[in-house]
């Protein structure tokens, strides 16, 4: 290749490419080409060729993974109206053979020394027996490859007992509770199939849970009906001893109005003020979104389909679990099955999501991650076309981060 003649120089480039692609398995060839051009002072054509060669080698070899979501079942003991799994079924359960193949997929294509396996559903604790089978298998298989496995599970909490907590503590499986606020707003949507609320049942279990997992996180999903109570709900949950929060709007096919999003943003700022006050008073509490710099920007698109995959109970593979929950087959974006074979080439759009950006996104002055692929598809019919709702929520969160940083500097 013209302009590349010095052997040492070539070796340095090969080393750089290897290190870069190894540390960034979901990298963009265009970004790599730009780095090569600037670091080694080669022209754009040569840089693009080198990046393309590296990408072809990566595609032919491994799709670098850091995580897999195991949807153990699409069945659930609750009937939450905003659940992203639109069609639940008791027959949709993952077999141990399918789970093993999913774990093998992650370990064979792992590009990190530490990987994550998340149990999700439906309600994953309906398949606790399967979890007890998967966990030792994954740990033994990972140890043979000198890979460390970290664990997570998202649960509605209603099936938790001491046996489960002991198993999770022993295997360091991090539990995330779904708790939407005080009793009124939690029980509005999170009910049993017979219509009974679940708030009391979950809250009464928190002291026991914290014996085995002292640092406890909660996902607080905010529905349009609960906007006015967001601040009260946050503080109510915090007083229960919850340490970490994921606060997010319930998004789906039905869009929020601009007025509702504005009110969500204003109440998020109020929560930020309370959060800062709780920290000043010594509460052990953490909300990642409030700790990030508003200028922190990694890339357009999330890790779904680049470094993370989701596996359905029958073994079907998709970029993420939320996409698996869509009713439209195109929206699910199935790339194969862990029991039959996977076409990794289909992941290319998710490995280079910036190439799928609509023109108005490229011209936008406010850099964002492009929104949730599943929500995008439901609202626009395209995974990579951000809905107006996603754009507005991003703007709201960015402004809250900016204010958080300001308060931190002046506090």
CSV table of C-alpha atoms in Angstrom, one decimal:
chain,number,residue,atom,x,y,z
A,1,UNK,CA,0.0,0.0,0.0
A,2,UNK,CA,1.4,3.3,-1.1
A,3,UNK,CA,2.8,5.4,1.8
A,4,UNK,CA,3.3,2.4,4.1
A,5,UNK,CA,6.8,1.2,3.7
A,6,UNK,CA,8.6,1.2,7.0
A,7,UNK,CA,8.3,-2.2,8.7
A,8,UNK,CA,8.4,-0.8,12.2
A,9,UNK,CA,5.7,1.7,11.3
A,10,UNK,CA,3.6,-1.1,10.0
A,11,UNK,CA,4.1,-3.2,13.1
A,12,UNK,CA,3.0,-0.2,15.2
A,13,UNK,CA,-0.1,0.2,13.2
A,14,UNK,CA,-0.9,-3.6,13.4
A,15,UNK,CA,-0.4,-3.4,17.2
A,16,UNK,CA,-2.6,-0.3,17.4
A,17,UNK,CA,-5.4,-1.9,15.3
A,18,UNK,CA,-5.3,-5.1,17.4
A,19,UNK,CA,-5.5,-3.2,20.7
A,20,UNK,CA,-8.2,-0.9,19.5
A,21,UNK,CA,-10.5,-3.6,18.0
A,22,UNK,CA,-9.9,-5.8,21.1
A,23,UNK,CA,-10.9,-3.1,23.5
A,24,UNK,CA,-13.7,-1.8,21.4
A,25,UNK,CA,-15.5,-4.8,19.8
A,26,UNK,CA,-18.4,-2.7,18.7
A,27,UNK,CA,-16.1,-0.1,17.0
A,28,UNK,CA,-16.9,1.8,13.9
A,29,UNK,CA,-14.5,1.2,10.9
A,30,UNK,CA,-15.0,4.8,10.0
A,31,UNK,CA,-13.8,5.9,13.5
A,32,UNK,CA,-10.8,3.5,13.3
A,33,UNK,CA,-9.9,5.0,9.9
A,34,UNK,CA,-10.0,8.5,11.3
A,35,UNK,CA,-7.7,7.5,14.2
A,36,UNK,CA,-5.3,5.8,11.8
A,37,UNK,CA,-5.2,8.8,9.6
A,38,UNK,CA,-4.4,11.2,12.5
A,39,UNK,CA,-2.1,8.9,14.5
A,40,UNK,CA,0.1,7.6,11.7
A,41,UNK,CA,-0.3,10.5,9.2
A,42,UNK,CA,-1.6,8.4,6.4
A,43,UNK,CA,-4.0,9.5,3.7
A,44,UNK,CA,-7.8,8.8,4.0
A,45,UNK,CA,-7.8,6.1,1.3
A,46,UNK,CA,-5.1,4.1,3.0
A,47,UNK,CA,-6.7,4.5,6.4
A,48,UNK,CA,-10.0,3.4,5.0
A,49,UNK,CA,-8.5,0.3,3.4
A,50,UNK,CA,-6.7,-0.7,6.6
A,51,UNK,CA,-9.9,-0.2,8.7
A,52,UNK,CA,-11.8,-2.3,6.1
A,53,UNK,CA,-9.3,-5.1,6.3
A,54,UNK,CA,-9.5,-5.1,10.1
A,55,UNK,CA,-13.3,-5.1,9.9
A,56,UNK,CA,-13.3,-8.0,7.5
A,57,UNK,CA,-11.0,-10.0,9.7
A,58,UNK,CA,-13.2,-9.2,12.7
A,59,UNK,CA,-16.4,-10.2,10.9
A,60,UNK,CA,-14.9,-13.4,9.6
A,61,UNK,CA,-13.6,-14.3,13.1
A,62,UNK,CA,-15.6,-13.1,16.1
A,63,UNK,CA,-18.4,-10.7,16.8
A,64,UNK,CA,-17.0,-9.2,20.0
A,65,UNK,CA,-19.5,-9.7,22.9
A,66,UNK,CA,-19.5,-8.4,26.4
A,67,UNK,CA,-23.0,-9.4,27.5
A,68,UNK,CA,-26.0,-11.6,26.8
A,69,UNK,CA,-29.6,-11.3,28.1
A,70,UNK,CA,-31.2,-14.6,28.7
A,71,UNK,CA,-35.0,-14.3,28.5
A,72,UNK,CA,-35.7,-17.4,30.5
A,73,UNK,CA,-39.5,-17.1,30.0
A,74,UNK,CA,-42.0,-14.7,28.5
A,75,UNK,CA,-44.5,-15.8,31.1
A,76,UNK,CA,-45.1,-13.7,34.1
A,77,UNK,CA,-47.1,-14.0,37.3
A,78,UNK,CA,-48.1,-10.3,37.0
A,79,UNK,CA,-50.0,-8.4,34.3
A,80,UNK,CA,-48.3,-5.0,34.1
A,81,UNK,CA,-50.0,-2.9,31.4
A,82,UNK,CA,-46.8,-1.2,30.2
A,83,UNK,CA,-44.7,-4.4,29.9
A,84,UNK,CA,-42.6,-4.5,26.7
A,85,UNK,CA,-43.4,-8.2,26.3
A,86,UNK,CA,-46.6,-7.9,24.4
A,87,UNK,CA,-47.5,-11.5,24.0
A,88,UNK,CA,-46.9,-13.6,27.1
A,89,UNK,CA,-47.2,-17.4,27.1
A,90,UNK,CA,-46.6,-20.0,29.8
A,91,UNK,CA,-45.3,-22.4,27.0
A,92,UNK,CA,-42.4,-20.0,26.2
A,93,UNK,CA,-39.7,-21.3,28.5
A,94,UNK,CA,-36.0,-21.7,27.9
A,95,UNK,CA,-34.6,-25.2,28.1
A,96,UNK,CA,-31.2,-26.0,29.7
A,97,UNK,CA,-29.9,-27.0,26.3
A,98,UNK,CA,-30.8,-23.6,24.9
A,99,UNK,CA,-29.4,-21.8,27.9
A,100,UNK,CA,-26.1,-23.7,27.5
A,101,UNK,CA,-25.8,-22.8,23.8
A,102,UNK,CA,-26.5,-19.1,24.7
A,103,UNK,CA,-23.7,-19.2,27.3
A,104,UNK,CA,-21.4,-20.9,24.9
A,105,UNK,CA,-22.2,-18.2,22.3
A,106,UNK,CA,-21.2,-15.5,24.8
A,107,UNK,CA,-18.0,-17.2,25.9
A,108,UNK,CA,-16.9,-18.2,22.4
A,109,UNK,CA,-17.3,-14.6,21.1
A,110,UNK,CA,-16.3,-12.7,24.3
A,111,UNK,CA,-13.8,-9.9,23.6
A,112,UNK,CA,-13.5,-8.9,27.2
A,113,UNK,CA,-12.0,-10.7,30.2
A,114,UNK,CA,-15.2,-9.9,32.2
A,115,UNK,CA,-18.6,-10.6,30.7
A,116,UNK,CA,-22.2,-10.2,32.0
A,117,UNK,CA,-25.2,-12.5,31.9
A,118,UNK,CA,-28.6,-11.0,32.7
A,119,UNK,CA,-31.6,-13.1,33.6
A,120,UNK,CA,-34.7,-11.4,32.3
A,121,UNK,CA,-38.3,-12.2,31.3
A,122,UNK,CA,-41.3,-12.2,31.7
A,123,UNK,CA,-40.5,-13.0,35.3
A,124,UNK,CA,-37.2,-14.9,35.4
A,125,UNK,CA,-37.7,-16.2,39.0
A,126,UNK,CA,-40.5,-18.4,37.6
A,127,UNK,CA,-37.5,-20.4,36.2
A,128,UNK,CA,-35.3,-20.4,39.4
A,129,UNK,CA,-34.6,-24.1,38.8
A,130,UNK,CA,-33.1,-23.3,35.4
A,131,UNK,CA,-31.1,-20.5,37.0
A,132,UNK,CA,-29.6,-23.0,39.4
A,133,UNK,CA,-28.5,-25.1,36.4
A,134,UNK,CA,-27.2,-22.3,34.2
A,135,UNK,CA,-25.1,-20.6,36.9
A,136,UNK,CA,-22.6,-23.4,37.7
A,137,UNK,CA,-22.3,-24.4,34.0
A,138,UNK,CA,-21.4,-20.8,33.0
A,139,UNK,CA,-18.9,-20.3,35.8
A,140,UNK,CA,-17.1,-23.6,35.0
A,141,UNK,CA,-17.1,-22.9,31.3
A,142,UNK,CA,-15.9,-19.4,31.8
A,143,UNK,CA,-13.1,-20.5,34.2
A,144,UNK,CA,-11.7,-22.7,31.4
A,145,UNK,CA,-11.3,-19.6,29.2
A,146,UNK,CA,-10.0,-17.4,32.0
A,147,UNK,CA,-13.2,-15.2,31.7
A,148,UNK,CA,-15.0,-13.8,34.7
A,149,UNK,CA,-18.8,-13.8,34.7
A,150,UNK,CA,-20.8,-11.1,36.4
A,151,UNK,CA,-24.5,-11.6,36.9
A,152,UNK,CA,-27.7,-9.5,37.0
A,153,UNK,CA,-31.4,-10.2,37.3
A,154,UNK,CA,-34.4,-7.9,36.9
A,155,UNK,CA,-37.4,-9.1,38.8
A,156,UNK,CA,-40.8,-7.9,40.1
A,157,UNK,CA,-39.7,-9.3,43.4
A,158,UNK,CA,-42.9,-11.2,44.3
A,159,UNK,CA,-41.4,-14.7,44.2
A,160,UNK,CA,-38.3,-13.9,46.3
A,161,UNK,CA,-37.6,-16.1,49.2
A,162,UNK,CA,-34.6,-16.8,51.4
A,163,UNK,CA,-33.4,-19.8,49.4
A,164,UNK,CA,-33.2,-17.6,46.3
A,165,UNK,CA,-31.4,-14.8,48.2
A,166,UNK,CA,-28.9,-17.2,49.6
A,167,UNK,CA,-28.2,-18.6,46.1
A,168,UNK,CA,-27.8,-15.1,44.6
A,169,UNK,CA,-25.5,-14.0,47.4
A,170,UNK,CA,-23.3,-17.1,47.0
A,171,UNK,CA,-23.0,-16.6,43.3
A,172,UNK,CA,-22.9,-12.8,43.4
A,173,UNK,CA,-26.0,-12.4,41.2
A,174,UNK,CA,-27.0,-8.7,41.5
A,175,UNK,CA,-30.8,-8.3,41.9
A,176,UNK,CA,-32.6,-5.2,40.5
A,177,UNK,CA,-36.2,-4.7,41.8
A,178,UNK,CA,-39.0,-3.2,39.7
A,179,UNK,CA,-40.7,-0.7,42.1
A,180,UNK,CA,-42.5,2.2,40.6
A,181,UNK,CA,-43.0,4.4,43.7
A,182,UNK,CA,-45.4,4.5,46.6
A,183,UNK,CA,-48.3,2.1,46.8
A,184,UNK,CA,-50.7,4.2,44.7
A,185,UNK,CA,-48.6,4.4,41.6
A,186,UNK,CA,-46.9,1.0,41.9
A,187,UNK,CA,-50.2,-0.9,42.3
A,188,UNK,CA,-51.8,1.1,39.4
A,189,UNK,CA,-50.0,-1.1,36.9
A,190,UNK,CA,-48.1,-3.8,38.8
A,191,UNK,CA,-50.9,-6.1,39.7
A,192,UNK,CA,-51.4,-9.9,39.9
A,193,UNK,CA,-53.5,-11.5,37.2
A,194,UNK,CA,-56.4,-11.4,39.7
A,195,UNK,CA,-56.0,-7.7,40.0
A,196,UNK,CA,-54.3,-7.4,43.4
A,197,UNK,CA,-51.6,-4.9,44.0
A,198,UNK,CA,-48.0,-6.1,44.8
A,199,UNK,CA,-46.5,-3.1,46.6
A,200,UNK,CA,-46.9,-4.4,50.2
A,201,UNK,CA,-45.6,-7.8,49.3
A,202,UNK,CA,-42.4,-6.4,47.8
A,203,UNK,CA,-41.7,-3.7,50.4
A,204,UNK,CA,-42.1,-6.2,53.2
A,205,UNK,CA,-39.3,-8.3,51.6
A,206,UNK,CA,-36.8,-5.4,51.3
A,207,UNK,CA,-35.3,-5.8,54.8
A,208,UNK,CA,-34.7,-9.5,54.1
A,209,UNK,CA,-33.2,-8.8,50.7
A,210,UNK,CA,-30.8,-6.2,52.1
A,211,UNK,CA,-29.4,-8.8,54.6
A,212,UNK,CA,-28.1,-10.8,51.5
A,213,UNK,CA,-27.6,-7.8,49.2
A,214,UNK,CA,-26.9,-4.7,51.2
A,215,UNK,CA,-26.6,-2.4,48.1
A,216,UNK,CA,-30.0,-2.7,46.5
A,217,UNK,CA,-31.1,-1.1,43.2
A,218,UNK,CA,-34.6,-0.3,41.9
A,219,UNK,CA,-36.0,0.4,38.5
A,220,UNK,CA,-38.6,3.1,38.9
A,221,UNK,CA,-40.8,3.2,35.7
A,222,UNK,CA,-42.8,6.4,35.4
A,223,UNK,CA,-46.2,6.2,33.7
A,224,UNK,CA,-48.0,9.2,32.3
A,225,UNK,CA,-50.5,9.0,35.1
A,226,UNK,CA,-47.7,9.1,37.7
A,227,UNK,CA,-45.8,12.2,36.5
A,228,UNK,CA,-47.1,14.5,39.2
A,229,UNK,CA,-46.1,12.1,41.9
A,230,UNK,CA,-42.5,11.4,40.7
A,231,UNK,CA,-40.8,13.4,43.4
A,232,UNK,CA,-42.9,11.9,46.2
A,233,UNK,CA,-42.5,8.4,44.7
A,234,UNK,CA,-38.7,8.8,44.6
A,235,UNK,CA,-38.5,9.9,48.2
A,236,UNK,CA,-40.8,7.2,49.4
A,237,UNK,CA,-38.6,4.5,47.8
A,238,UNK,CA,-35.4,6.2,49.1
A,239,UNK,CA,-36.7,6.0,52.7
A,240,UNK,CA,-37.1,2.2,52.2
A,241,UNK,CA,-33.3,1.9,52.1
A,242,UNK,CA,-32.9,1.7,48.4
A,243,UNK,CA,-29.4,2.6,47.3
A,244,UNK,CA,-29.5,2.9,43.5
A,245,UNK,CA,-32.1,4.1,41.1
A,246,UNK,CA,-32.9,3.8,37.4
A,247,UNK,CA,-35.6,6.3,36.7
A,248,UNK,CA,-37.2,6.0,33.2
A,249,UNK,CA,-40.5,6.8,31.5
A,250,UNK,CA,-42.8,4.0,30.3
A,251,UNK,CA,-42.4,4.2,26.6
A,252,UNK,CA,-44.2,2.3,23.8
A,253,UNK,CA,-46.5,2.6,20.9
A,254,UNK,CA,-48.6,5.3,22.7
A,255,UNK,CA,-46.5,8.5,22.7
A,256,UNK,CA,-46.2,11.0,25.5
A,257,UNK,CA,-47.4,14.6,24.8
A,258,UNK,CA,-44.8,17.4,24.8
A,259,UNK,CA,-46.6,18.8,27.9
A,260,UNK,CA,-46.2,15.5,29.7
A,261,UNK,CA,-42.5,15.3,28.8
A,262,UNK,CA,-42.0,18.9,30.0
A,263,UNK,CA,-43.6,18.0,33.3
A,264,UNK,CA,-41.5,14.9,33.6
A,265,UNK,CA,-38.4,17.0,33.1
A,266,UNK,CA,-39.4,19.5,35.7
A,267,UNK,CA,-40.1,16.8,38.2
A,268,UNK,CA,-36.8,15.1,37.4
A,269,UNK,CA,-35.0,18.3,38.4
A,270,UNK,CA,-36.9,18.3,41.7
A,271,UNK,CA,-35.7,14.7,42.2
A,272,UNK,CA,-32.2,15.8,41.4
A,273,UNK,CA,-32.4,18.5,44.2
A,274,UNK,CA,-33.7,15.9,46.7
A,275,UNK,CA,-30.9,13.5,45.6
A,276,UNK,CA,-28.2,16.0,46.2
A,277,UNK,CA,-29.7,16.8,49.6
A,278,UNK,CA,-29.9,13.1,50.6
A,279,UNK,CA,-26.2,12.7,49.6
A,280,UNK,CA,-25.2,15.7,51.7
A,281,UNK,CA,-27.1,14.1,54.7
A,282,UNK,CA,-25.0,10.9,54.2
A,283,UNK,CA,-27.5,8.6,52.5
A,284,UNK,CA,-25.9,5.8,50.5
A,285,UNK,CA,-27.5,6.6,47.2
A,286,UNK,CA,-26.5,6.7,43.6
A,287,UNK,CA,-28.2,7.6,40.3
A,288,UNK,CA,-25.9,7.2,37.4
A,289,UNK,CA,-27.6,9.6,35.1
A,290,UNK,CA,-27.2,12.4,37.7
A,291,UNK,CA,-23.4,11.6,38.0
A,292,UNK,CA,-22.6,11.8,34.3
A,293,UNK,CA,-21.3,14.8,32.5
A,294,UNK,CA,-23.8,16.2,30.0
A,295,UNK,CA,-21.0,16.4,27.5
A,296,UNK,CA,-20.2,12.7,27.9
A,297,UNK,CA,-20.8,11.2,24.5
A,298,UNK,CA,-19.6,7.8,23.3
A,299,UNK,CA,-21.3,7.1,20.1
A,300,UNK,CA,-24.6,7.1,18.3
A,301,UNK,CA,-26.5,3.9,19.2
A,302,UNK,CA,-26.4,1.6,22.2
A,303,UNK,CA,-24.5,-1.6,22.8
A,304,UNK,CA,-27.5,-3.8,21.5
A,305,UNK,CA,-26.3,-5.8,18.6
A,306,UNK,CA,-22.7,-4.6,18.9
A,307,UNK,CA,-21.4,-6.0,22.2
A,308,UNK,CA,-24.6,-7.4,23.6
A,309,UNK,CA,-27.2,-9.9,22.4
A,310,UNK,CA,-30.6,-11.2,23.7
A,311,UNK,CA,-31.7,-14.8,23.5
A,312,UNK,CA,-35.4,-15.7,23.5
A,313,UNK,CA,-36.8,-18.8,25.4
A,314,UNK,CA,-36.8,-20.7,22.1
A,315,UNK,CA,-33.2,-19.7,21.3
A,316,UNK,CA,-33.9,-16.9,18.8
A,317,UNK,CA,-31.3,-14.2,18.9
A,318,UNK,CA,-32.0,-10.5,18.6
A,319,UNK,CA,-29.9,-7.3,19.4
A,320,UNK,CA,-31.9,-6.7,22.6
A,321,UNK,CA,-34.7,-8.0,24.8
A,322,UNK,CA,-37.0,-5.1,24.2
A,323,UNK,CA,-36.9,-5.8,20.5
A,324,UNK,CA,-37.8,-9.5,21.2
A,325,UNK,CA,-40.9,-8.2,23.0
A,326,UNK,CA,-42.3,-6.5,19.9
A,327,UNK,CA,-45.1,-8.1,17.9
A,328,UNK,CA,-43.8,-7.2,14.5
A,329,UNK,CA,-41.3,-9.8,13.2
A,330,UNK,CA,-39.3,-7.1,11.4
A,331,UNK,CA,-39.1,-5.2,14.7
A,332,UNK,CA,-37.7,-8.3,16.6
A,333,UNK,CA,-34.9,-8.5,14.1
A,334,UNK,CA,-34.1,-12.2,14.6
A,335,UNK,CA,-30.6,-13.0,13.3
A,336,UNK,CA,-30.8,-16.7,14.0
A,337,UNK,CA,-31.1,-19.2,16.8
A,338,UNK,CA,-28.5,-20.5,19.2
A,339,UNK,CA,-29.6,-24.1,18.5
A,340,UNK,CA,-29.5,-23.8,14.7
A,341,UNK,CA,-27.1,-21.1,13.6
A,342,UNK,CA,-26.7,-17.3,13.5
A,343,UNK,CA,-26.1,-14.9,10.6
A,344,UNK,CA,-23.7,-12.4,12.2
A,345,UNK,CA,-23.6,-10.3,9.1
A,346,UNK,CA,-27.1,-9.2,9.9
A,347,UNK,CA,-25.7,-7.3,12.9
A,348,UNK,CA,-23.7,-4.9,10.7
A,349,UNK,CA,-26.3,-2.1,11.0
A,350,UNK,CA,-26.0,-2.3,14.7
A,351,UNK,CA,-22.3,-2.5,14.7
A,352,UNK,CA,-22.2,0.8,12.7
A,353,UNK,CA,-25.4,2.5,13.8
A,354,UNK,CA,-24.0,5.9,12.9
A,355,UNK,CA,-24.2,4.9,9.2
A,356,UNK,CA,-28.0,4.5,9.7
A,357,UNK,CA,-28.5,8.0,11.0
A,358,UNK,CA,-31.2,10.0,9.3
A,359,UNK,CA,-30.0,13.3,7.9
A,360,UNK,CA,-31.8,15.4,10.5
A,361,UNK,CA,-29.9,13.5,13.2
A,362,UNK,CA,-26.6,14.1,11.5
A,363,UNK,CA,-27.4,17.8,11.3
A,364,UNK,CA,-28.6,18.1,14.9
A,365,UNK,CA,-26.4,20.2,17.2
A,366,UNK,CA,-27.3,18.0,20.3
A,367,UNK,CA,-25.4,14.8,20.2
A,368,UNK,CA,-27.4,11.8,21.4
A,369,UNK,CA,-27.4,8.0,21.4
A,370,UNK,CA,-30.3,7.7,19.0
A,371,UNK,CA,-32.9,6.5,21.5
A,372,UNK,CA,-34.1,3.0,22.2
A,373,UNK,CA,-34.2,0.8,19.1
A,374,UNK,CA,-37.4,-0.9,20.2
A,375,UNK,CA,-39.2,2.4,20.9
A,376,UNK,CA,-37.9,3.8,17.7
A,377,UNK,CA,-39.4,0.9,15.7
A,378,UNK,CA,-42.8,1.1,17.5
A,379,UNK,CA,-43.1,4.8,16.9
A,380,UNK,CA,-41.4,5.3,13.5
A,381,UNK,CA,-41.2,1.8,11.9
A,382,UNK,CA,-37.4,2.0,11.9
A,383,UNK,CA,-34.9,1.0,14.6
A,384,UNK,CA,-32.5,3.8,13.7
A,385,UNK,CA,-35.0,6.6,13.2
A,386,UNK,CA,-35.3,8.3,16.6
A,387,UNK,CA,-38.9,9.3,17.4
A,388,UNK,CA,-39.6,12.9,18.5
A,389,UNK,CA,-40.5,11.5,21.9
A,390,UNK,CA,-37.0,9.9,22.3
A,391,UNK,CA,-35.4,13.2,21.2
A,392,UNK,CA,-37.3,15.2,23.7
A,393,UNK,CA,-36.6,12.8,26.6
A,394,UNK,CA,-32.9,12.9,25.6
A,395,UNK,CA,-33.0,16.7,25.8
A,396,UNK,CA,-34.7,16.6,29.2
A,397,UNK,CA,-32.1,14.2,30.6
A,398,UNK,CA,-29.2,16.1,29.2
A,399,UNK,CA,-30.4,19.4,30.8
A,400,UNK,CA,-30.8,17.6,34.1
A,401,UNK,CA,-27.2,16.3,33.8
A,402,UNK,CA,-26.0,19.8,33.1
A,403,UNK,CA,-27.8,21.1,36.2
A,404,UNK,CA,-26.4,18.2,38.2
A,405,UNK,CA,-22.9,19.1,37.2
A,406,UNK,CA,-23.5,22.7,38.1
A,407,UNK,CA,-24.9,21.8,41.5
A,408,UNK,CA,-21.9,19.5,42.1
A,409,UNK,CA,-19.4,22.3,41.3
A,410,UNK,CA,-21.2,24.9,43.5
A,411,UNK,CA,-22.2,22.5,46.3
